[in-house]
PDB file of C-alpha atoms and ligand atoms in Angstrom:
ATOM      1  CA  UNK A   1     -81.828 -43.134 -40.789  1.00  0.00           C
ATOM      2  CA  UNK A   2     -81.679 -41.157 -44.002  1.00  0.00           C
ATOM      3  CA  UNK A   3     -78.011 -40.312 -44.312  1.00  0.00           C
ATOM      4  CA  UNK A   4     -74.697 -40.934 -42.587  1.00  0.00           C
ATOM      5  CA  UNK A   5     -73.669 -37.425 -41.549  1.00  0.00           C
ATOM      6  CA  UNK A   6     -73.171 -37.011 -37.793  1.00  0.00           C
ATOM      7  CA  UNK A   7     -72.881 -40.779 -37.454  1.00  0.00           C
ATOM      8  CA  UNK A   8     -69.825 -42.350 -35.887  1.00  0.00           C
ATOM      9  CA  UNK A   9     -68.304 -45.686 -36.928  1.00  0.00           C
ATOM     10  CA  UNK A  10     -65.615 -47.715 -35.148  1.00  0.00           C
ATOM     11  CA  UNK A  11     -63.668 -49.946 -37.563  1.00  0.00           C
ATOM     12  CA  UNK A  12     -61.384 -52.452 -35.821  1.00  0.00           C
ATOM     13  CA  UNK A  13     -58.139 -53.420 -37.537  1.00  0.00           C
ATOM     14  CA  UNK A  14     -58.323 -50.379 -39.811  1.00  0.00           C
ATOM     15  CA  UNK A  15     -54.584 -49.787 -40.195  1.00  0.00           C
ATOM     16  CA  UNK A  16     -54.207 -52.120 -43.164  1.00  0.00           C
ATOM     17  CA  UNK A  17     -55.990 -54.326 -45.711  1.00  0.00           C
ATOM     18  CA  UNK A  18     -59.766 -54.626 -45.724  1.00  0.00           C
ATOM     19  CA  UNK A  19     -60.192 -52.552 -42.544  1.00  0.00           C
ATOM     20  CA  UNK A  20     -58.311 -49.580 -44.002  1.00  0.00           C
ATOM     21  CA  UNK A  21     -60.524 -49.736 -47.127  1.00  0.00           C
ATOM     22  CA  UNK A  22     -63.659 -49.914 -44.948  1.00  0.00           C
ATOM     23  CA  UNK A  23     -62.538 -46.878 -42.906  1.00  0.00           C
ATOM     24  CA  UNK A  24     -61.857 -44.890 -46.082  1.00  0.00           C
ATOM     25  CA  UNK A  25     -65.171 -45.933 -47.655  1.00  0.00           C
ATOM     26  CA  UNK A  26     -67.261 -45.120 -44.580  1.00  0.00           C
ATOM     27  CA  UNK A  27     -65.540 -41.722 -44.333  1.00  0.00           C
ATOM     28  CA  UNK A  28     -66.400 -41.115 -47.989  1.00  0.00           C
ATOM     29  CA  UNK A  29     -70.003 -42.100 -47.145  1.00  0.00           C
ATOM     30  CA  UNK A  30     -70.044 -39.314 -44.523  1.00  0.00           C
ATOM     31  CA  UNK A  31     -69.300 -41.221 -41.320  1.00  0.00           C
ATOM     32  CA  UNK A  32     -66.880 -39.975 -38.692  1.00  0.00           C
ATOM     33  CA  UNK A  33     -64.502 -42.923 -38.375  1.00  0.00           C
ATOM     34  CA  UNK A  34     -62.554 -44.332 -35.428  1.00  0.00           C
ATOM     35  CA  UNK A  35     -59.502 -46.042 -36.963  1.00  0.00           C
ATOM     36  CA  UNK A  36     -58.516 -48.847 -34.594  1.00  0.00           C
ATOM     37  CA  UNK A  37     -55.187 -50.691 -34.749  1.00  0.00           C
ATOM     38  CA  UNK A  38     -53.066 -52.913 -32.526  1.00  0.00           C
ATOM     39  CA  UNK A  39     -49.479 -52.638 -33.780  1.00  0.00           C
ATOM     40  CA  UNK A  40     -49.265 -50.673 -37.054  1.00  0.00           C
ATOM     41  CA  UNK A  41     -49.425 -47.129 -35.674  1.00  0.00           C
ATOM     42  CA  UNK A  42     -47.821 -45.395 -38.664  1.00  0.00           C
ATOM     43  CA  UNK A  43     -50.176 -47.133 -41.102  1.00  0.00           C
ATOM     44  CA  UNK A  44     -53.218 -46.230 -38.982  1.00  0.00           C
ATOM     45  CA  UNK A  45     -52.066 -42.604 -38.773  1.00  0.00           C
ATOM     46  CA  UNK A  46     -51.730 -42.609 -42.565  1.00  0.00           C
ATOM     47  CA  UNK A  47     -55.357 -43.822 -42.937  1.00  0.00           C
ATOM     48  CA  UNK A  48     -56.529 -40.997 -40.638  1.00  0.00           C
ATOM     49  CA  UNK A  49     -54.449 -38.451 -42.558  1.00  0.00           C
ATOM     50  CA  UNK A  50     -55.898 -39.653 -45.898  1.00  0.00           C
ATOM     51  CA  UNK A  51     -59.459 -39.312 -44.569  1.00  0.00           C
ATOM     52  CA  UNK A  52     -58.813 -35.819 -43.179  1.00  0.00           C
ATOM     53  CA  UNK A  53     -57.141 -34.707 -46.415  1.00  0.00           C
ATOM     54  CA  UNK A  54     -60.383 -35.530 -48.237  1.00  0.00           C
ATOM     55  CA  UNK A  55     -62.388 -33.450 -45.742  1.00  0.00           C
ATOM     56  CA  UNK A  56     -63.512 -36.342 -43.539  1.00  0.00           C
ATOM     57  CA  UNK A  57     -63.336 -36.765 -39.756  1.00  0.00           C
ATOM     58  CA  UNK A  58     -61.325 -39.556 -38.113  1.00  0.00           C
ATOM     59  CA  UNK A  59     -59.729 -40.534 -34.799  1.00  0.00           C
ATOM     60  CA  UNK A  60     -56.871 -42.991 -34.312  1.00  0.00           C
ATOM     61  CA  UNK A  61     -57.478 -45.517 -31.502  1.00  0.00           C
ATOM     62  CA  UNK A  62     -54.990 -48.130 -30.359  1.00  0.00           C
ATOM     63  CA  UNK A  63     -56.591 -51.200 -28.780  1.00  0.00           C
ATOM     64  CA  UNK A  64     -55.809 -54.879 -28.997  1.00  0.00           C
ATOM     65  CA  UNK A  65     -59.345 -56.236 -29.454  1.00  0.00           C
ATOM     66  CA  UNK A  66     -58.499 -59.329 -27.394  1.00  0.00           C
ATOM     67  CA  UNK A  67     -58.073 -57.004 -24.363  1.00  0.00           C
ATOM     68  CA  UNK A  68     -61.543 -56.178 -22.995  1.00  0.00           C
ATOM     69  CA  UNK A  69     -60.292 -53.212 -20.975  1.00  0.00           C
ATOM     70  CA  UNK A  70     -58.581 -51.671 -23.999  1.00  0.00           C
ATOM     71  CA  UNK A  71     -61.797 -52.114 -26.005  1.00  0.00           C
ATOM     72  CA  UNK A  72     -63.724 -50.273 -23.270  1.00  0.00           C
ATOM     73  CA  UNK A  73     -61.236 -47.412 -23.420  1.00  0.00           C
ATOM     74  CA  UNK A  74     -61.610 -47.218 -27.213  1.00  0.00           C
ATOM     75  CA  UNK A  75     -65.383 -46.747 -26.833  1.00  0.00           C
ATOM     76  CA  UNK A  76     -64.717 -44.147 -24.074  1.00  0.00           C
ATOM     77  CA  UNK A  77     -62.401 -42.239 -26.452  1.00  0.00           C
ATOM     78  CA  UNK A  78     -64.947 -42.345 -29.289  1.00  0.00           C
ATOM     79  CA  UNK A  79     -67.748 -41.107 -27.029  1.00  0.00           C
ATOM     80  CA  UNK A  80     -65.551 -38.373 -25.540  1.00  0.00           C
ATOM     81  CA  UNK A  81     -64.530 -37.130 -29.002  1.00  0.00           C
ATOM     82  CA  UNK A  82     -67.820 -37.462 -30.883  1.00  0.00           C
ATOM     83  CA  UNK A  83     -70.616 -37.916 -28.319  1.00  0.00           C
ATOM     84  CA  UNK A  84     -71.512 -41.520 -29.194  1.00  0.00           C
ATOM     85  CA  UNK A  85     -71.055 -44.496 -31.510  1.00  0.00           C
ATOM     86  CA  UNK A  86     -73.521 -45.656 -34.189  1.00  0.00           C
ATOM     87  CA  UNK A  87     -71.675 -48.318 -36.170  1.00  0.00           C
ATOM     88  CA  UNK A  88     -69.234 -51.066 -35.174  1.00  0.00           C
ATOM     89  CA  UNK A  89     -67.316 -52.950 -37.860  1.00  0.00           C
ATOM     90  CA  UNK A  90     -65.551 -55.974 -36.365  1.00  0.00           C
ATOM     91  CA  UNK A  91     -62.831 -56.379 -38.946  1.00  0.00           C
ATOM     92  CA  UNK A  92     -59.680 -57.072 -36.871  1.00  0.00           C
ATOM     93  CA  UNK A  93     -58.550 -60.642 -37.374  1.00  0.00           C
ATOM     94  CA  UNK A  94     -55.666 -62.977 -37.960  1.00  0.00           C
ATOM     95  CA  UNK A  95     -55.365 -66.180 -39.997  1.00  0.00           C
ATOM     96  CA  UNK A  96     -53.017 -69.056 -39.281  1.00  0.00           C
ATOM     97  CA  UNK A  97     -53.166 -72.268 -41.293  1.00  0.00           C
ATOM     98  CA  UNK A  98     -52.436 -75.783 -40.025  1.00  0.00           C
ATOM     99  CA  UNK A  99     -53.980 -79.212 -40.294  1.00  0.00           C
ATOM    100  CA  UNK A 100     -55.977 -79.910 -37.138  1.00  0.00           C
ATOM    101  CA  UNK A 101     -53.811 -82.909 -36.240  1.00  0.00           C
ATOM    102  CA  UNK A 102     -50.687 -80.738 -36.369  1.00  0.00           C
ATOM    103  CA  UNK A 103     -52.030 -77.500 -34.814  1.00  0.00           C
ATOM    104  CA  UNK A 104     -50.470 -76.587 -31.452  1.00  0.00           C
ATOM    105  CA  UNK A 105     -52.157 -74.825 -28.535  1.00  0.00           C
ATOM    106  CA  UNK A 106     -50.735 -71.406 -29.456  1.00  0.00           C
ATOM    107  CA  UNK A 107     -52.272 -71.709 -32.960  1.00  0.00           C
ATOM    108  CA  UNK A 108     -55.677 -72.363 -31.388  1.00  0.00           C
ATOM    109  CA  UNK A 109     -55.451 -69.885 -28.500  1.00  0.00           C
ATOM    110  CA  UNK A 110     -54.265 -66.884 -30.529  1.00  0.00           C
ATOM    111  CA  UNK A 111     -56.945 -67.147 -33.212  1.00  0.00           C
ATOM    112  CA  UNK A 112     -59.631 -67.674 -30.567  1.00  0.00           C
ATOM    113  CA  UNK A 113     -58.317 -64.669 -28.587  1.00  0.00           C
ATOM    114  CA  UNK A 114     -58.346 -62.198 -31.477  1.00  0.00           C
ATOM    115  CA  UNK A 115     -61.018 -63.473 -33.868  1.00  0.00           C
ATOM    116  CA  UNK A 116     -63.579 -64.770 -31.378  1.00  0.00           C
ATOM    117  CA  UNK A 117     -62.873 -63.159 -27.973  1.00  0.00           C
ATOM    118  CA  UNK A 118     -61.934 -59.908 -29.743  1.00  0.00           C
ATOM    119  CA  UNK A 119     -65.265 -59.868 -31.564  1.00  0.00           C
ATOM    120  CA  UNK A 120     -67.080 -60.764 -28.338  1.00  0.00           C
ATOM    121  CA  UNK A 121     -65.322 -57.923 -26.477  1.00  0.00           C
ATOM    122  CA  UNK A 122     -66.427 -55.279 -28.979  1.00  0.00           C
ATOM    123  CA  UNK A 123     -69.937 -56.753 -29.387  1.00  0.00           C
ATOM    124  CA  UNK A 124     -70.475 -56.693 -25.615  1.00  0.00           C
ATOM    125  CA  UNK A 125     -69.405 -53.063 -25.453  1.00  0.00           C
ATOM    126  CA  UNK A 126     -71.509 -52.141 -28.498  1.00  0.00           C
ATOM    127  CA  UNK A 127     -74.555 -53.923 -27.059  1.00  0.00           C
ATOM    128  CA  UNK A 128     -74.424 -51.580 -24.091  1.00  0.00           C
ATOM    129  CA  UNK A 129     -73.274 -48.402 -25.803  1.00  0.00           C
ATOM    130  CA  UNK A 130     -74.337 -48.191 -29.466  1.00  0.00           C
ATOM    131  CA  UNK A 131     -76.935 -45.499 -30.106  1.00  0.00           C
ATOM    132  CA  UNK A 132     -80.381 -46.710 -31.166  1.00  0.00           C
ATOM    133  CA  UNK A 133     -80.638 -47.084 -34.946  1.00  0.00           C
ATOM    134  CA  UNK A 134     -77.037 -48.310 -35.166  1.00  0.00           C
ATOM    135  CA  UNK A 135     -75.396 -51.035 -37.229  1.00  0.00           C
ATOM    136  CA  UNK A 136     -72.985 -53.841 -36.409  1.00  0.00           C
ATOM    137  CA  UNK A 137     -71.062 -55.610 -39.166  1.00  0.00           C
ATOM    138  CA  UNK A 138     -68.823 -58.567 -38.356  1.00  0.00           C
ATOM    139  CA  UNK A 139     -66.207 -59.960 -40.740  1.00  0.00           C
ATOM    140  CA  UNK A 140     -66.501 -63.706 -41.291  1.00  0.00           C
ATOM    141  CA  UNK A 141     -64.994 -65.714 -44.163  1.00  0.00           C
ATOM    142  CA  UNK A 142     -66.329 -67.788 -47.049  1.00  0.00           C
ATOM    143  CA  UNK A 143     -64.073 -70.619 -45.810  1.00  0.00           C
ATOM    144  CA  UNK A 144     -66.869 -71.341 -43.319  1.00  0.00           C
ATOM    145  CA  UNK A 145     -68.696 -72.673 -46.397  1.00  0.00           C
ATOM    146  CA  UNK A 146     -65.739 -73.838 -48.491  1.00  0.00           C
ATOM    147  CA  UNK A 147     -64.198 -75.907 -45.657  1.00  0.00           C
ATOM    148  CA  UNK A 148     -60.682 -75.922 -47.135  1.00  0.00           C
ATOM    149  CA  UNK A 149     -58.030 -78.111 -45.494  1.00  0.00           C
ATOM    150  CA  UNK A 150     -55.720 -76.300 -43.005  1.00  0.00           C
ATOM    151  CA  UNK A 151     -58.317 -73.566 -42.320  1.00  0.00           C
ATOM    152  CA  UNK A 152     -59.951 -75.526 -39.452  1.00  0.00           C
ATOM    153  CA  UNK A 153     -59.325 -73.326 -36.422  1.00  0.00           C
ATOM    154  CA  UNK A 154     -59.578 -70.059 -38.386  1.00  0.00           C
ATOM    155  CA  UNK A 155     -62.909 -71.120 -39.957  1.00  0.00           C
ATOM    156  CA  UNK A 156     -64.156 -72.290 -36.541  1.00  0.00           C
ATOM    157  CA  UNK A 157     -63.545 -68.830 -35.040  1.00  0.00           C
ATOM    158  CA  UNK A 158     -65.509 -67.255 -37.890  1.00  0.00           C
ATOM    159  CA  UNK A 159     -68.352 -69.824 -37.695  1.00  0.00           C
ATOM    160  CA  UNK A 160     -68.633 -68.733 -34.058  1.00  0.00           C
ATOM    161  CA  UNK A 161     -68.719 -65.085 -35.167  1.00  0.00           C
ATOM    162  CA  UNK A 162     -71.602 -65.948 -37.530  1.00  0.00           C
ATOM    163  CA  UNK A 163     -73.471 -67.549 -34.600  1.00  0.00           C
ATOM    164  CA  UNK A 164     -72.941 -64.428 -32.466  1.00  0.00           C
ATOM    165  CA  UNK A 165     -74.208 -62.316 -35.384  1.00  0.00           C
ATOM    166  CA  UNK A 166     -77.584 -64.021 -35.677  1.00  0.00           C
ATOM    167  CA  UNK A 167     -78.173 -64.232 -31.937  1.00  0.00           C
ATOM    168  CA  UNK A 168     -77.194 -60.624 -31.211  1.00  0.00           C
ATOM    169  CA  UNK A 169     -79.496 -59.380 -33.982  1.00  0.00           C
ATOM    170  CA  UNK A 170     -82.364 -60.821 -31.904  1.00  0.00           C
ATOM    171  CA  UNK A 171     -81.043 -59.669 -28.534  1.00  0.00           C
ATOM    172  CA  UNK A 172     -81.069 -56.039 -29.734  1.00  0.00           C
ATOM    173  CA  UNK A 173     -84.824 -56.183 -30.438  1.00  0.00           C
ATOM    174  CA  UNK A 174     -86.510 -52.823 -29.937  1.00  0.00           C
ATOM    175  CA  UNK A 175     -83.423 -50.683 -30.516  1.00  0.00           C
ATOM    176  CA  UNK A 176     -83.442 -50.596 -34.343  1.00  0.00           C
ATOM    177  CA  UNK A 177     -79.856 -51.884 -34.441  1.00  0.00           C
ATOM    178  CA  UNK A 178     -79.048 -54.419 -37.165  1.00  0.00           C
ATOM    179  CA  UNK A 179     -76.312 -57.050 -36.830  1.00  0.00           C
ATOM    180  CA  UNK A 180     -74.936 -58.696 -39.960  1.00  0.00           C
ATOM    181  CA  UNK A 181     -71.756 -60.367 -41.179  1.00  0.00           C
ATOM    182  CA  UNK A 182     -69.792 -60.002 -44.405  1.00  0.00           C
ATOM    183  CA  UNK A 183     -67.899 -63.141 -45.403  1.00  0.00           C
ATOM    184  CA  UNK A 184     -65.196 -62.372 -47.987  1.00  0.00           C
ATOM    185  CA  UNK A 185     -63.544 -64.944 -50.210  1.00  0.00           C
ATOM    186  CA  UNK A 186     -59.835 -64.662 -51.096  1.00  0.00           C
ATOM    187  CA  UNK A 187     -59.014 -60.940 -51.016  1.00  0.00           C
ATOM    188  CA  UNK A 188     -55.703 -59.300 -51.950  1.00  0.00           C
ATOM    189  CA  UNK A 189     -54.277 -58.329 -48.545  1.00  0.00           C
ATOM    190  CA  UNK A 190     -51.262 -59.367 -46.459  1.00  0.00           C
ATOM    191  CA  UNK A 191     -53.451 -61.870 -44.600  1.00  0.00           C
ATOM    192  CA  UNK A 192     -54.229 -63.788 -47.795  1.00  0.00           C
ATOM    193  CA  UNK A 193     -51.064 -63.208 -49.841  1.00  0.00           C
ATOM    194  CA  UNK A 194     -48.321 -63.751 -47.238  1.00  0.00           C
ATOM    195  CA  UNK A 195     -46.667 -67.156 -47.451  1.00  0.00           C
ATOM    196  CA  UNK A 196     -48.452 -68.262 -50.648  1.00  0.00           C
ATOM    197  CA  UNK A 197     -46.710 -69.032 -53.973  1.00  0.00           C
ATOM    198  CA  UNK A 198     -47.739 -67.099 -57.106  1.00  0.00           C
ATOM    199  CA  UNK A 199     -49.094 -70.367 -58.490  1.00  0.00           C
ATOM    200  CA  UNK A 200     -51.327 -70.951 -55.453  1.00  0.00           C
ATOM    201  CA  UNK A 201     -52.541 -67.334 -55.462  1.00  0.00           C
ATOM    202  CA  UNK A 202     -53.423 -67.642 -59.146  1.00  0.00           C
ATOM    203  CA  UNK A 203     -55.247 -70.942 -58.580  1.00  0.00           C
ATOM    204  CA  UNK A 204     -57.244 -69.524 -55.667  1.00  0.00           C
ATOM    205  CA  UNK A 205     -58.035 -66.349 -57.628  1.00  0.00           C
ATOM    206  CA  UNK A 206     -59.605 -68.516 -60.333  1.00  0.00           C
ATOM    207  CA  UNK A 207     -61.784 -70.567 -57.995  1.00  0.00           C
ATOM    208  CA  UNK A 208     -64.661 -68.095 -58.414  1.00  0.00           C
ATOM    209  CA  UNK A 209     -66.441 -67.594 -61.759  1.00  0.00           C
ATOM    210  CA  UNK A 210     -65.259 -63.972 -61.999  1.00  0.00           C
ATOM    211  CA  UNK A 211     -61.684 -65.364 -61.974  1.00  0.00           C
ATOM    212  CA  UNK A 212     -59.989 -62.716 -59.857  1.00  0.00           C
ATOM    213  CA  UNK A 213     -59.153 -62.010 -56.240  1.00  0.00           C
ATOM    214  CA  UNK A 214     -61.429 -59.720 -54.301  1.00  0.00           C
ATOM    215  CA  UNK A 215     -60.065 -56.265 -53.541  1.00  0.00           C
ATOM    216  CA  UNK A 216     -60.366 -54.566 -50.140  1.00  0.00           C
ATOM    217  CA  UNK A 217     -62.646 -52.047 -51.895  1.00  0.00           C
ATOM    218  CA  UNK A 218     -65.013 -54.861 -53.027  1.00  0.00           C
ATOM    219  CA  UNK A 219     -65.469 -55.849 -49.392  1.00  0.00           C
ATOM    220  CA  UNK A 220     -65.732 -52.231 -48.206  1.00  0.00           C
ATOM    221  CA  UNK A 221     -68.600 -51.722 -50.685  1.00  0.00           C
ATOM    222  CA  UNK A 222     -70.576 -54.566 -49.094  1.00  0.00           C
ATOM    223  CA  UNK A 223     -69.935 -53.126 -45.609  1.00  0.00           C
ATOM    224  CA  UNK A 224     -70.942 -49.660 -46.839  1.00  0.00           C
ATOM    225  CA  UNK A 225     -74.277 -51.063 -48.032  1.00  0.00           C
ATOM    226  CA  UNK A 226     -74.998 -52.699 -44.675  1.00  0.00           C
ATOM    227  CA  UNK A 227     -73.895 -49.595 -42.711  1.00  0.00           C
ATOM    228  CA  UNK A 228     -75.823 -47.118 -44.851  1.00  0.00           C
ATOM    229  CA  UNK A 229     -79.475 -46.209 -45.426  1.00  0.00           C
ATOM    230  CA  UNK A 230     -80.090 -48.828 -48.139  1.00  0.00           C
ATOM    231  CA  UNK A 231     -79.066 -51.732 -45.881  1.00  0.00           C
ATOM    232  CA  UNK A 232     -81.568 -51.019 -43.130  1.00  0.00           C
ATOM    233  CA  UNK A 233     -83.884 -53.967 -43.741  1.00  0.00           C
ATOM    234  CA  UNK A 234     -81.081 -56.576 -43.755  1.00  0.00           C
ATOM    235  CA  UNK A 235     -80.672 -58.072 -40.260  1.00  0.00           C
ATOM    236  CA  UNK A 236     -79.127 -61.230 -38.847  1.00  0.00           C
ATOM    237  CA  UNK A 237     -77.664 -62.226 -42.220  1.00  0.00           C
ATOM    238  CA  UNK A 238     -74.304 -63.368 -43.554  1.00  0.00           C
ATOM    239  CA  UNK A 239     -73.472 -61.752 -46.892  1.00  0.00           C
ATOM    240  CA  UNK A 240     -70.835 -63.777 -48.762  1.00  0.00           C
ATOM    241  CA  UNK A 241     -68.822 -61.300 -50.840  1.00  0.00           C
ATOM    242  CA  UNK A 242     -66.636 -63.607 -52.893  1.00  0.00           C
ATOM    243  CA  UNK A 243     -67.317 -63.407 -56.654  1.00  0.00           C
ATOM    244  CA  UNK A 244     -69.463 -66.522 -56.441  1.00  0.00           C
ATOM    245  CA  UNK A 245     -66.946 -69.103 -55.172  1.00  0.00           C
ATOM    246  CA  UNK A 246     -69.634 -70.577 -52.908  1.00  0.00           C
TER     247      UNK A 246
HETATM  248  P1  LIG B 301     -54.710 -57.929 -42.754  1.00  0.00           P
HETATM  249  O1  LIG B 301     -54.357 -57.311 -44.031  1.00  0.00           O
HETATM  250  O2  LIG B 301     -53.763 -58.905 -42.097  1.00  0.00           O
HETATM  251  O3  LIG B 301     -55.068 -56.771 -41.702  1.00  0.00           O
HETATM  252  C1  LIG B 301     -55.479 -57.130 -40.408  1.00  0.00           C
HETATM  253  C2  LIG B 301     -55.854 -55.903 -39.622  1.00  0.00           C
HETATM  254  O4  LIG B 301     -56.303 -56.350 -38.332  1.00  0.00           O
HETATM  255  C3  LIG B 301     -54.687 -54.962 -39.398  1.00  0.00           C
HETATM  256  O5  LIG B 301     -55.159 -53.648 -39.478  1.00  0.00           O
HETATM  257  C4  LIG B 301     -54.248 -55.300 -37.980  1.00  0.00           C
HETATM  258  O6  LIG B 301     -53.750 -54.169 -37.300  1.00  0.00           O
HETATM  259  C5  LIG B 301     -55.568 -55.674 -37.339  1.00  0.00           C
HETATM  260  N1  LIG B 301     -55.395 -56.517 -36.158  1.00  0.00           N
HETATM  261  C6  LIG B 301     -54.823 -57.733 -36.053  1.00  0.00           C
HETATM  262  N2  LIG B 301     -54.859 -58.163 -34.782  1.00  0.00           N
HETATM  263  C7  LIG B 301     -55.477 -57.194 -34.072  1.00  0.00           C
HETATM  264  C8  LIG B 301     -55.828 -57.039 -32.715  1.00  0.00           C
HETATM  265  N3  LIG B 301     -55.528 -57.986 -31.821  1.00  0.00           N
HETATM  266  N4  LIG B 301     -56.464 -55.904 -32.323  1.00  0.00           N
HETATM  267  C9  LIG B 301     -56.758 -54.919 -33.213  1.00  0.00           C
HETATM  268  N5  LIG B 301     -56.444 -55.024 -34.527  1.00  0.00           N
HETATM  269  C10 LIG B 301     -55.815 -56.135 -34.935  1.00  0.00           C
HETATM  270  O7  LIG B 301     -56.101 -58.731 -42.859  1.00  0.00           O
HETATM  271  P2  LIG B 301     -57.327 -58.521 -43.897  1.00  0.00           P
HETATM  272  O8  LIG B 301     -57.152 -59.491 -45.007  1.00  0.00           O
HETATM  273  O9  LIG B 301     -57.551 -57.107 -44.162  1.00  0.00           O
HETATM  274  O10 LIG B 301     -58.515 -59.122 -42.990  1.00  0.00           O
HETATM  275  C11 LIG B 301     -59.508 -58.316 -42.399  1.00  0.00           C
HETATM  276  C12 LIG B 301     -60.650 -59.225 -41.938  1.00  0.00           C
HETATM  277  O11 LIG B 301     -61.217 -59.890 -43.068  1.00  0.00           O
HETATM  278  C13 LIG B 301     -60.218 -60.332 -40.963  1.00  0.00           C
HETATM  279  O12 LIG B 301     -61.203 -60.506 -39.977  1.00  0.00           O
HETATM  280  C14 LIG B 301     -60.143 -61.564 -41.850  1.00  0.00           C
HETATM  281  O13 LIG B 301     -60.342 -62.746 -41.143  1.00  0.00           O
HETATM  282  C15 LIG B 301     -61.260 -61.283 -42.842  1.00  0.00           C
HETATM  283  N6  LIG B 301     -61.125 -61.998 -44.127  1.00  0.00           N
HETATM  284  C16 LIG B 301     -60.069 -61.749 -44.949  1.00  0.00           C
HETATM  285  C17 LIG B 301     -59.976 -62.462 -46.153  1.00  0.00           C
HETATM  286  C18 LIG B 301     -58.832 -62.278 -47.129  1.00  0.00           C
HETATM  287  O14 LIG B 301     -58.713 -63.063 -48.064  1.00  0.00           O
HETATM  288  N7  LIG B 301     -57.995 -61.254 -46.975  1.00  0.00           N
HETATM  289  C19 LIG B 301     -60.943 -63.415 -46.483  1.00  0.00           C
HETATM  290  C20 LIG B 301     -61.996 -63.628 -45.591  1.00  0.00           C
HETATM  291  C21 LIG B 301     -62.082 -62.913 -44.434  1.00  0.00           C
HETATM  292  P3  LIG B 301     -52.210 -53.997 -36.822  1.00  0.00           P
HETATM  293  O15 LIG B 301     -51.331 -54.238 -37.988  1.00  0.00           O
HETATM  294  O16 LIG B 301     -52.206 -52.606 -36.315  1.00  0.00           O
HETATM  295  O17 LIG B 301     -52.026 -55.011 -35.735  1.00  0.00           O
END
């Protein structure tokens, strides 16, 4: 692969936050982008409009990633519109915090359904349908390393995503498809900011030696590297994009 033109990327959870920044960055890099969302239709449409305004190509695609059938239809729509898929970015995710002793079944089941089963659903589809030479990038979290209290179930779903990453990179032997993960630290999006006091946000922003929160664009830059020509020799790895917090 020498450049990204004529290549098609599906970005899950691209209506807001990190996913929206990834979709915009990959479009800027020359990819045709499938902007997936589950609930925020207007926001997803706005991401598509922004890409098209800058001369890029994008398609809006509603699919709850925890629904395997809906994920299949999203791949069908991408193939029908653009002839195939080259890149999958598994960004869709939710985060709920609770101490393990106090976490109820819904807390566990919902995060497993979206973060782990959702990633499995898209990986399974991509394993069958991605064009040779493609790229898969899964979003993990640096909390897998930091092991902060109350992040137990969330971090467990992402540790599982890291395991799938390494194993799938081997299973795709012979097809020139790389599978990697990007593990952000605290990044300024709804997922991180909602429900936290200014004091806590400030304290967490200063945990890393660069003493600021990550931006969605910081994370999109790491994904862009792995999706583009310069990232081709990186395979089966977890890249922690977090300003050095761990
Ligand atoms: P966010 O601002 O809450 O955005 C989440 C995105 O995921 C939205 O576009 C949402 O779409 C989509 N989504 C949620 N459930 C979905 C589902 N079932 N099917 C399809 N899409 C779904 O979150 P973010 O901070 O950008 O996080 C993006 C990824 O980075 C997540 O995997 C997260 O775990 C990871 N991460 C974030 C941080 C951080 O500090 N922000 C740190 C480490 C890792 P709708 O609104 O349309 O439902």
